[in-house]
Tab-separated table of C-alpha atoms in Angstrom:
chain	number	residue	atom	x	y	z
A	1	MET	CA	-63.664	84.286	9.103
A	2	ASN	CA	-64.491	86.095	11.455
A	3	ILE	CA	-61.594	87.567	13.494
A	4	THR	CA	-62.476	85.598	17.346
A	5	ILE	CA	-62.810	81.994	15.262
A	6	ALA	CA	-59.260	82.692	14.119
A	7	LEU	CA	-57.995	83.607	17.107
A	8	GLY	CA	-59.600	80.406	18.921
A	9	LEU	CA	-58.266	78.405	16.155
A	10	PHE	CA	-54.353	79.593	16.922
A	11	PHE	CA	-54.662	79.408	20.640
A	12	LEU	CA	-55.887	75.649	18.868
A	13	PHE	CA	-52.630	74.782	17.146
A	14	ILE	CA	-50.708	76.161	19.430
A	15	LEU	CA	-51.619	73.855	22.177
A	16	VAL	CA	-51.719	70.581	19.141
A	17	TYR	CA	-48.363	71.734	18.776
A	18	ILE	CA	-47.462	71.167	22.358
A	19	ILE	CA	-49.111	67.226	22.362
A	20	ILE	CA	-47.621	66.732	18.925
A	21	VAL	CA	-44.222	67.782	20.606
A	22	ASN	CA	-44.818	65.464	23.263
A	23	ILE	CA	-45.853	61.957	21.294
A	24	PHE	CA	-42.979	62.779	19.051
A	25	SER	CA	-40.802	63.299	22.077
A	26	ILE	CA	-42.265	60.000	24.087
A	27	LEU	CA	-42.153	57.798	20.790
A	28	PHE	CA	-37.673	58.904	19.917
A	29	ARG	CA	-37.637	58.100	23.851
A	30	LEU	CA	-39.058	54.093	23.538
A	31	THR	CA	-35.828	54.119	20.049
A	32	GLY	CA	-33.585	54.906	23.023
A	33	LEU	CA	-32.698	58.212	22.708
A	34	THR	CA	-32.825	59.932	26.478
A	35	ALA	CA	-35.857	62.363	27.576
A	36	GLU	CA	-33.749	65.389	26.839
A	37	ASP	CA	-32.333	64.286	23.132
A	38	ALA	CA	-35.271	63.756	21.563
A	39	LYS	CA	-37.053	66.754	22.897
A	40	PHE	CA	-34.746	68.678	21.544
A	41	GLN	CA	-34.078	66.722	18.130
A	42	VAL	CA	-38.024	66.405	18.272
A	43	ILE	CA	-38.522	70.544	18.554
A	44	SER	CA	-35.704	70.599	15.694
A	45	MET	CA	-37.475	68.316	12.650
A	46	LEU	CA	-41.280	69.979	13.753
A	47	THR	CA	-39.365	73.746	13.002
A	48	ASN	CA	-37.926	72.330	9.973
A	49	CYS	CA	-34.181	73.566	11.973
A	50	GLY	CA	-32.953	70.361	11.451
A	51	PHE	CA	-31.381	68.136	14.336
A	52	THR	CA	-27.985	69.128	13.240
A	53	THR	CA	-26.253	68.562	16.636
A	54	ASN	CA	-23.102	66.377	17.099
A	55	ARG	CA	-25.839	63.461	18.622
A	56	SER	CA	-27.252	63.467	14.995
A	57	GLU	CA	-25.682	59.857	14.708
A	58	ILE	CA	-28.115	58.184	16.833
A	59	ILE	CA	-30.782	58.876	14.845
A	60	MET	CA	-28.768	58.275	11.682
A	61	VAL	CA	-27.977	54.621	13.080
A	62	SER	CA	-31.633	53.064	13.155
A	63	ARG	CA	-33.510	52.358	10.836
A	64	LEU	CA	-36.694	52.769	12.588
A	65	ARG	CA	-35.610	56.184	14.050
A	66	ARG	CA	-35.005	57.505	10.203
A	67	ARG	CA	-37.843	56.337	9.278
A	68	LEU	CA	-39.694	58.214	12.754
A	69	ALA	CA	-37.187	61.174	11.668
A	70	LYS	CA	-38.933	62.322	7.485
A	71	ALA	CA	-42.428	61.173	9.683
A	72	THR	CA	-41.567	64.585	12.267
A	73	ILE	CA	-40.312	66.649	9.036
A	74	LEU	CA	-42.917	66.120	7.203
A	75	PHE	CA	-45.774	66.873	9.951
A	76	GLY	CA	-43.634	70.063	11.229
A	77	TYR	CA	-44.013	71.325	7.209
A	78	SER	CA	-47.215	71.035	7.272
A	79	PHE	CA	-47.906	72.121	10.639
A	80	THR	CA	-45.804	75.638	9.821
A	81	VAL	CA	-48.020	75.878	6.219
A	82	ILE	CA	-51.331	75.869	8.754
A	83	MET	CA	-50.057	78.420	11.029
A	84	VAL	CA	-48.984	80.157	8.377
A	85	SER	CA	-52.114	80.239	6.690
A	86	ILE	CA	-53.794	80.962	10.055
A	87	PHE	CA	-51.532	83.677	10.282
A	88	ILE	CA	-52.582	85.797	7.231
A	89	ASN	CA	-56.318	85.101	7.074
A	90	VAL	CA	-56.618	87.094	11.084
A	91	PHE	CA	-55.080	89.471	9.118
A	92	MET	CA	-57.702	89.542	7.029
A	93	THR	CA	-60.502	89.456	7.768
A	94	TRP	CA	-59.618	91.880	10.681
A	95	ASN	CA	-61.640	94.749	9.846
A	96	SER	CA	-62.514	97.394	12.299
A	97	SER	CA	-65.948	96.518	13.522
A	98	GLU	CA	-64.819	93.957	15.957
A	99	ARG	CA	-61.910	95.952	17.186
A	100	THR	CA	-64.447	96.627	20.181
A	101	ASN	CA	-64.640	93.175	21.154
A	102	LEU	CA	-61.555	91.751	20.089
A	103	LEU	CA	-59.533	93.127	23.313
A	104	ARG	CA	-62.028	90.736	25.138
A	105	ASP	CA	-62.157	87.635	23.059
A	106	ALA	CA	-58.634	87.447	23.190
A	107	SER	CA	-58.649	87.137	26.770
A	108	VAL	CA	-60.874	84.553	27.142
A	109	LEU	CA	-59.310	82.635	24.882
A	110	ALA	CA	-55.800	83.437	26.437
A	111	GLY	CA	-57.461	82.429	29.483
A	112	ILE	CA	-58.633	78.742	28.212
A	113	PHE	CA	-55.386	78.639	26.781
A	114	VAL	CA	-53.930	79.497	29.907
A	115	ILE	CA	-55.985	76.811	32.040
A	116	CYS	CA	-55.152	74.304	29.226
A	117	LEU	CA	-51.567	74.578	29.923
A	118	LEU	CA	-51.797	73.725	33.294
A	119	LEU	CA	-54.074	71.333	33.039
A	120	MET	CA	-51.424	69.744	31.000
A	121	ARG	CA	-48.525	70.247	33.622
A	122	GLN	CA	-50.779	67.774	36.152
A	123	ARG	CA	-48.668	65.507	37.026
A	124	PHE	CA	-51.281	62.371	37.232
A	125	LEU	CA	-52.432	63.378	33.299
A	126	ARG	CA	-48.806	63.907	32.199
A	127	GLU	CA	-48.010	59.517	33.600
A	128	PHE	CA	-51.563	59.344	32.596
A	129	PHE	CA	-50.551	60.698	28.861
A	130	ASP	CA	-47.445	59.215	28.291
A	131	ARG	CA	-47.526	55.666	29.103
A	132	LEU	CA	-51.139	55.681	27.181
A	133	ILE	CA	-48.845	56.459	24.593
A	134	GLU	CA	-45.946	54.330	26.096
A	135	LYS	CA	-48.125	51.992	24.809
A	136	ILE	CA	-49.250	52.064	21.615
A	137	GLY	CA	-46.170	53.234	20.239
A	138	THR	CA	-44.813	50.084	22.150
A	139	ARG	CA	-47.636	48.181	20.182
A	140	ILE	CA	-47.116	49.538	16.288
A	141	MET	CA	-43.042	50.662	16.872
A	142	PHE	CA	-41.471	47.704	17.971
A	143	GLY	CA	-44.277	44.946	18.109
A	144	LYS	CA	-45.554	42.020	21.290
A	145	SER	CA	-41.496	40.463	20.377
A	146	ALA	CA	-39.036	42.792	20.008
A	147	ASN	CA	-36.690	44.280	22.782
A	148	VAL	CA	-36.894	47.946	23.722
A	149	MET	CA	-33.842	49.363	24.225
A	150	ARG	CA	-33.373	53.120	25.941
A	151	LEU	CA	-30.763	55.730	26.057
A	152	VAL	CA	-29.679	56.803	29.140
A	153	SER	CA	-26.731	58.359	28.807
A	154	VAL	CA	-23.582	58.860	26.340
A	155	TYR	CA	-20.150	59.140	26.396
A	156	SER	CA	-18.352	59.288	23.328
A	157	ASN	CA	-18.668	56.396	21.200
A	158	ARG	CA	-19.811	54.006	24.412
A	159	ALA	CA	-23.547	54.512	25.955
A	160	LEU	CA	-25.646	53.664	29.071
A	161	VAL	CA	-28.547	51.988	28.378
A	162	GLU	CA	-31.844	49.950	29.136
A	163	VAL	CA	-33.630	47.501	27.109
A	164	ILE	CA	-36.895	45.414	27.987
A	165	ALA	CA	-35.338	42.237	26.812
A	166	LYS	CA	-38.267	40.036	25.019
A	167	ARG	CA	-36.126	37.903	23.454
A	168	LEU	CA	-32.066	37.223	23.345
A	169	PRO	CA	-29.664	36.421	20.731
A	170	GLU	CA	-29.019	32.942	20.911
A	171	PHE	CA	-25.271	32.457	22.061
A	172	LEU	CA	-26.887	34.337	24.595
A	173	ILE	CA	-29.499	32.040	25.373
A	174	GLY	CA	-28.626	29.390	28.617
A	175	THR	CA	-25.014	30.867	28.869
A	176	GLU	CA	-22.536	32.441	31.566
A	177	LEU	CA	-22.453	35.438	31.154
A	178	MET	CA	-18.235	34.637	31.567
A	179	GLN	CA	-18.489	31.622	28.408
A	180	SER	CA	-21.087	34.628	25.994
A	181	THR	CA	-18.476	36.627	24.648
A	182	LEU	CA	-20.213	39.571	24.967
A	183	LYS	CA	-17.203	41.381	27.117
A	184	GLU	CA	-13.884	39.805	25.127
A	185	LYS	CA	-15.444	40.165	21.566
A	186	TYR	CA	-18.115	43.294	21.990
A	187	ASP	CA	-16.452	44.536	25.111
A	188	ILE	CA	-19.902	44.702	26.833
A	189	LEU	CA	-20.687	45.053	30.426
A	190	ILE	CA	-23.488	43.770	31.932
A	191	LEU	CA	-23.639	46.094	35.310
A	192	LEU	CA	-28.180	45.591	36.145
A	193	VAL	CA	-30.809	42.950	36.153
A	194	ARG	CA	-33.615	42.942	37.175
A	195	ARG	CA	-35.681	39.421	36.641
A	196	ASN	CA	-39.710	39.704	37.857
A	197	GLY	CA	-39.504	42.937	39.363
A	198	ASP	CA	-36.351	42.564	41.629
A	199	THR	CA	-32.948	42.946	41.414
A	200	LEU	CA	-29.986	40.451	41.490
A	201	ASN	CA	-27.621	41.083	44.183
A	202	HIS	CA	-24.930	40.302	42.722
A	203	VAL	CA	-24.129	40.308	38.537
A	204	GLY	CA	-21.193	38.514	38.030
A	205	ARG	CA	-19.133	35.568	35.295
A	206	HIS	CA	-21.718	33.099	36.780
A	207	THR	CA	-24.847	34.939	35.764
A	208	VAL	CA	-27.342	33.700	33.173
A	209	LEU	CA	-29.334	36.515	31.708
A	210	LYS	CA	-33.467	35.601	30.874
A	211	GLU	CA	-36.140	36.752	28.208
A	212	GLY	CA	-38.075	39.335	30.545
A	213	ASP	CA	-35.071	40.902	31.765
A	214	ILE	CA	-34.816	44.343	32.256
A	215	ILE	CA	-30.948	44.516	31.645
A	216	VAL	CA	-27.970	47.737	32.572
A	217	ALA	CA	-25.430	47.678	30.076
A	218	PHE	CA	-22.838	49.921	28.883
A	219	GLY	CA	-20.731	49.607	25.820
A	220	PRO	CA	-19.449	51.152	22.665
A	221	TYR	CA	-23.048	51.886	20.514
A	222	HIS	CA	-22.925	49.635	17.573
A	223	ASN	CA	-22.150	46.784	19.656
A	224	LEU	CA	-25.396	47.040	21.808
A	225	GLN	CA	-28.269	48.286	18.931
A	226	GLU	CA	-26.854	44.657	17.456
A	227	ILE	CA	-26.911	42.843	20.343
A	228	PHE	CA	-30.216	43.684	22.114
A	229	GLU	CA	-31.886	46.173	19.772
A	230	PHE	CA	-31.512	43.564	16.768
A	231	PRO	CA	-30.478	40.295	18.112
A	232	GLU	CA	-30.626	37.735	15.925
């Protein structure tokens, strides 16, 4: 293999790696992780370092996240093997006759690489890419009727989440919050509700949640999962 082609493949795989990190980060965000946690965990898994932080429990408690983590780790291992083989190929194919053009070719490829990175940082392209991956990921992982629960922040064993409630557990349908046992039994507080694009002026004892609401809730993470992520 010509060394110029090998260098071109090297830069290409770096770009692909960055794109893959972003794709898996978006998918993990859809399962409820914050953007910061999702990216850190994805990079850890893709580099085969493992997700050995005190936040790893958030991944292990979800069956969907465990499956996604396995796919990420397997992809990271395969990608590492490919990158190592490219490095080896570069050194094996490097001969003295190519050294005169190496600096020129490397400069051109590096320039193209930098331009691609700058394009990927453009806001409108990032937003378009994120929306596209979110749409595809939501359809594949959740289907059309499943809830999407996004983790906003974690406080010890409690969490602040945003839920797109496509469906609700039966005990919440048509029931006022004061009669729902959310606070008494599950220690969950409903802090905010958006309905049809508008935020409800007041969320209180007489509020009735409806399917299609965007709900901001606070409480023990396991209880939030039980009620909203896996409603029965």
